[in-house]
Amino acid sequence: MYTYVDNIESLIELVEKDKRSEGAGAFTANRYPVRFVLFDNFRDCYQFVSKMSETPAKIIRISQWMDKDWPDVLIGFNKLAHTIEDIVEHIFMNDVVIAPFSELARFYDNKKRIEFSSLISTIKAIENDRTAFNAHRRVYIPLVGLEGKMAHFYNDSQSIMWYLKNSDRQQNYKLVLTNGTTYGVKGIESKYTKVDSVLGWLNVWTEHNLTQTIICSSPSIFANAENADPDNAFDFAICNNSYEFMTNGLGVNLSFLSYRVEDNEYWTNLAEDIDIDNFQFEKFFNSKFDIHELDSYSVFLKTWFEFKNQYDRWLLAAYYRHKFCNNGYICRALEACYGYTDVDFVEALATTIFDLDNRESFIEERAEALRVATAKGIVISVEREKLLKEKLQDIALDSMLGYQHAMKFMTSLTNSEKELMIEWLGNEKISVNELKGVYSDLYYYMGGLTCAIEQEWVRTYIDEYRNAKVANKYTDKIRSLVNEHNESEVAFNKWYQAFSTTRTQLEGRDDIEVYYWIDGLGIDWIPFVSDIINNYKDDHFFLNEVIISKALLPTTTSVNKESLIKISNDVLPKVGDIDELAHKTRHYPRYIIDDLDIVRKAVKKILTENPGRKIAIVSDHGISYLSQLCQGMNMPGIMSDHGGRLAVKKNGVPTADSKYIILEDKKTLCALRHDSLCAKIPEGSGCHGGCTPEEVLVPVFIISNQETVKHWTAVLDSLEVSMALPIIRFKIKGLKDGDKPIAIYNGHPYVLKHTDGYNYETPSLPLVAEATEIVIRIKSISETFKIKIKAGAEEQDLFADIF
């Protein structure tokens, strides 16, 4: 028998009326005491149980039948039915309310094993004994949300069902089910009702502040979740992974993140990162990556290379594509990525553009991205580098496009690209200016000499030398210049004697604090090294002087190193040995690329290890890459040295010849021009020892922390100065005749007193606690120093005059 009411008052009236049953239906009503009371929500159910508790009826909680040692074991339907039978038949003679019955019953199988129907059938058939019959004893079993499953028993004469179908029906509960976990999501307890076992679930119905969404991580309930349908009180979200838990369960909007099984680990990482209480994805994202907003590809690139974790990059890439609606080149590259490593991303950046329509519109964004990747030192696979080179060559050779168009897609990411640019420049397919911002190292290497030089023809010669080196061709211009200026020993000495050695140039320079030696650095490197140093101005490294010196003959390390050691007080660390590599066979144009990298790293090392110091970078000799392009003379009767750039006469005195000069020992010969005296220099090798300008002329770079050229250095003896002894001492080196150092403190000048050696001191100064700077000025050049003033008086020995 099925009856429905629309409010709690009517339901209670029905209970009372049923309790007083008389007449024709009274026998059946008193014989079968079980009353199934159906509800749509816990609120109405709780109210019903509360009102029944005000009557003599006994409230029996099913949770009391659970094994406390096994809180997550589901009570079997047979055990539940028999326990209720025992209660009705043997234990209680007064009315009882058994709850929460439906919280177990809804998870019994009613599809394969009809467990739910068997349970109801058993319970509904329970009969009162004579005493209970006469007392009109009733057993009330509330069920929340199971109207659909109970419909089978509507017309059963043994079944008495009351259904409170409240017109003020609240929204269905959402029951989120997981298998023993909430995936590390934080803040769940503060926002949702949460249970983790069958026992916890059975106690939910007693909570006054039950949330509309309930999180249940009971493995037993999860295993039986599919049995819950149909249910008119609950919407179920069965979550098999962290993705389903966050999206279907917690309702977090992550639609921009498509789900793939292989990404499960990332989803779990994301779940562990989230605090669901007041969760806003964009706020969470910006905080996680420590950014104001992901509003440009520049922000994306910076963030990508800062965060190396694969999960971080998965999240970053997905959200970036979502925000920019898959527009822009970064989005295209991310679509083509096979993974989240630097190599995966950069390979996609390098080659995806060639498969796109309107690829010119992506050039700028791609170039910026690959500039960043290059600075990070990312190296792509050989196969992808080969593909990139082929694509660039195809564009260059396309008559409708050409080399200038290919340069738009060129970067300095790979050696293959650098090789192409060197070859194209050497073959005059592109100009030096096209290299700027693309292969800046080569651009600055090809720059002109801007330092002072008396022999103006040397500028032209070095320009032509670099052109020939890059082209890997012995040009007519070089042949003409070297034949003119090295036509004979007389012609050579005419310009050679006009230069001074490095030792002569730097003799007496006590302002230089540290010397470094780059082996094999010729004056062709001046523009490149100058640019490197100038890029460190923000770090207070300033190129004060560039001097061109000459190496002693023969132009070998053994001859020239000795004089360099003397000017450096026997401390001459060598950094960046391009000489050693020059003697090895390396294919063109790889040796150009390698040497540029070596010199850049050497200069960077020198600067970063010597902040605030005055530095001199010197060299012993230069290197020529043109002799490999010329035939050797294979002169008889001599012993080759340095590949024939010099040789020693085996017997007798050598005969004067315009091909070489004879040194003072009357047996050593140095080649005047690029043709070596003995066998041909191996292809791909550099050489030195001869008399060509690129072998003989070497640079000197003077670097300091002062932008204005300054020949002196000053150092504070102590940072702290006492009020009791207000004298500040300095060590000052490099002073010239007529230099008078002055100290300026608190706006007042004071002449420094020379005590001894490099030591100078101020007179007693009227120290002021707020005045913590002192300036040393020599003529028009100043340097400022910070000092720390100690206010306390120094202790005096009171008995010093007595004893």
mmCIF file with all atom_site columns, N, CA and C in Angstrom, residues 25-26 182 201 236 262 286 384 415 426 449 484-485 497 507 579 607 632:
data_model
loop_
_atom_site.group_PDB
_atom_site.id
_atom_site.type_symbol
_atom_site.label_atom_id
_atom_site.label_alt_id
_atom_site.label_comp_id
_atom_site.label_asym_id
_atom_site.label_entity_id
_atom_site.label_seq_id
_atom_site.pdbx_PDB_ins_code
_atom_site.Cartn_x
_atom_site.Cartn_y
_atom_site.Cartn_z
_atom_site.occupancy
_atom_site.B_iso_or_equiv
_atom_site.pdbx_formal_charge
_atom_site.auth_seq_id
_atom_site.auth_comp_id
_atom_site.auth_asym_id
_atom_site.auth_atom_id
_atom_site.pdbx_PDB_model_num
ATOM 1  N N  . GLY A 1 25  ? -9.059  -2.750 7.782   1.00 0.00 ? 25  GLY A N  1
ATOM 2  C CA . GLY A 1 25  ? -7.626  -2.820 7.447   1.00 0.00 ? 25  GLY A CA 1
ATOM 3  C C  . GLY A 1 25  ? -6.731  -2.971 8.650   1.00 0.00 ? 25  GLY A C  1
ATOM 4  N N  . ALA A 1 26  ? -7.303  -2.998 9.825   1.00 0.00 ? 26  ALA A N  1
ATOM 5  C CA . ALA A 1 26  ? -6.489  -2.991 11.038  1.00 0.00 ? 26  ALA A CA 1
ATOM 6  C C  . ALA A 1 26  ? -5.701  -4.283 11.197  1.00 0.00 ? 26  ALA A C  1
ATOM 7  N N  . THR A 1 182 ? 41.324  11.280 -1.905  1.00 0.00 ? 182 THR A N  1
ATOM 8  C CA . THR A 1 182 ? 40.841  12.563 -2.436  1.00 0.00 ? 182 THR A CA 1
ATOM 9  C C  . THR A 1 182 ? 41.968  13.238 -3.201  1.00 0.00 ? 182 THR A C  1
ATOM 10 N N  . TRP A 1 201 ? 29.814  7.118  6.439   1.00 0.00 ? 201 TRP A N  1
ATOM 11 C CA . TRP A 1 201 ? 28.667  7.367  5.568   1.00 0.00 ? 201 TRP A CA 1
ATOM 12 C C  . TRP A 1 201 ? 27.350  7.154  6.314   1.00 0.00 ? 201 TRP A C  1
ATOM 13 N N  . PHE A 1 236 ? 25.200  10.991 -8.673  1.00 0.00 ? 236 PHE A N  1
ATOM 14 C CA . PHE A 1 236 ? 26.472  10.358 -8.354  1.00 0.00 ? 236 PHE A CA 1
ATOM 15 C C  . PHE A 1 236 ? 27.564  10.796 -9.324  1.00 0.00 ? 236 PHE A C  1
ATOM 16 N N  . GLU A 1 262 ? 47.736  8.970  -20.465 1.00 0.00 ? 262 GLU A N  1
ATOM 17 C CA . GLU A 1 262 ? 49.166  9.129  -20.195 1.00 0.00 ? 262 GLU A CA 1
ATOM 18 C C  . GLU A 1 262 ? 49.477  10.374 -19.359 1.00 0.00 ? 262 GLU A C  1
ATOM 19 N N  . ASN A 1 286 ? 48.770  31.973 -11.548 1.00 0.00 ? 286 ASN A N  1
ATOM 20 C CA . ASN A 1 286 ? 49.724  33.083 -11.461 1.00 0.00 ? 286 ASN A CA 1
ATOM 21 C C  . ASN A 1 286 ? 50.601  32.965 -10.213 1.00 0.00 ? 286 ASN A C  1
ATOM 22 N N  . ARG A 1 384 ? 66.651  16.367 -36.408 1.00 0.00 ? 384 ARG A N  1
ATOM 23 C CA . ARG A 1 384 ? 65.860  17.587 -36.548 1.00 0.00 ? 384 ARG A CA 1
ATOM 24 C C  . ARG A 1 384 ? 66.723  18.726 -37.088 1.00 0.00 ? 384 ARG A C  1
ATOM 25 N N  . ASN A 1 415 ? 74.452  24.596 -35.172 1.00 0.00 ? 415 ASN A N  1
ATOM 26 C CA . ASN A 1 415 ? 75.681  24.774 -35.954 1.00 0.00 ? 415 ASN A CA 1
ATOM 27 C C  . ASN A 1 415 ? 75.400  24.707 -37.450 1.00 0.00 ? 415 ASN A C  1
ATOM 28 N N  . GLY A 1 426 ? 80.389  34.019 -47.184 1.00 0.00 ? 426 GLY A N  1
ATOM 29 C CA . GLY A 1 426 ? 81.620  33.839 -47.946 1.00 0.00 ? 426 GLY A CA 1
ATOM 30 C C  . GLY A 1 426 ? 81.395  33.846 -49.447 1.00 0.00 ? 426 GLY A C  1
ATOM 31 N N  . LEU A 1 449 ? 88.209  47.531 -37.610 1.00 0.00 ? 449 LEU A N  1
ATOM 32 C CA . LEU A 1 449 ? 89.041  47.975 -36.497 1.00 0.00 ? 449 LEU A CA 1
ATOM 33 C C  . LEU A 1 449 ? 88.802  49.458 -36.247 1.00 0.00 ? 449 LEU A C  1
ATOM 34 N N  . GLU A 1 484 ? 102.507 43.059 -51.391 1.00 0.00 ? 484 GLU A N  1
ATOM 35 C CA . GLU A 1 484 ? 102.983 44.428 -51.299 1.00 0.00 ? 484 GLU A CA 1
ATOM 36 C C  . GLU A 1 484 ? 103.731 44.673 -49.989 1.00 0.00 ? 484 GLU A C  1
ATOM 37 N N  . HIS A 1 485 ? 103.132 44.297 -48.877 1.00 0.00 ? 485 HIS A N  1
ATOM 38 C CA . HIS A 1 485 ? 103.692 44.658 -47.579 1.00 0.00 ? 485 HIS A CA 1
ATOM 39 C C  . HIS A 1 485 ? 104.668 43.614 -47.033 1.00 0.00 ? 485 HIS A C  1
ATOM 40 N N  . GLN A 1 497 ? 108.524 47.153 -37.641 1.00 0.00 ? 497 GLN A N  1
ATOM 41 C CA . GLN A 1 497 ? 109.260 47.941 -36.654 1.00 0.00 ? 497 GLN A CA 1
ATOM 42 C C  . GLN A 1 497 ? 108.476 49.154 -36.167 1.00 0.00 ? 497 GLN A C  1
ATOM 43 N N  . GLU A 1 507 ? 104.981 48.095 -20.032 1.00 0.00 ? 507 GLU A N  1
ATOM 44 C CA . GLU A 1 507 ? 106.056 48.234 -19.039 1.00 0.00 ? 507 GLU A CA 1
ATOM 45 C C  . GLU A 1 507 ? 105.758 49.411 -18.115 1.00 0.00 ? 507 GLU A C  1
ATOM 46 N N  . ASP A 1 579 ? 94.816  28.418 -29.967 1.00 0.00 ? 579 ASP A N  1
ATOM 47 C CA . ASP A 1 579 ? 96.033  27.918 -30.627 1.00 0.00 ? 579 ASP A CA 1
ATOM 48 C C  . ASP A 1 579 ? 96.013  26.390 -30.695 1.00 0.00 ? 579 ASP A C  1
ATOM 49 N N  . LEU A 1 607 ? 86.028  38.147 -17.080 1.00 0.00 ? 607 LEU A N  1
ATOM 50 C CA . LEU A 1 607 ? 85.276  39.256 -16.483 1.00 0.00 ? 607 LEU A CA 1
ATOM 51 C C  . LEU A 1 607 ? 84.556  38.825 -15.211 1.00 0.00 ? 607 LEU A C  1
ATOM 52 N N  . GLY A 1 632 ? 102.480 24.436 -50.232 1.00 0.00 ? 632 GLY A N  1
ATOM 53 C CA . GLY A 1 632 ? 103.760 24.534 -49.550 1.00 0.00 ? 632 GLY A CA 1
ATOM 54 C C  . GLY A 1 632 ? 104.898 24.588 -50.566 1.00 0.00 ? 632 GLY A C  1
#
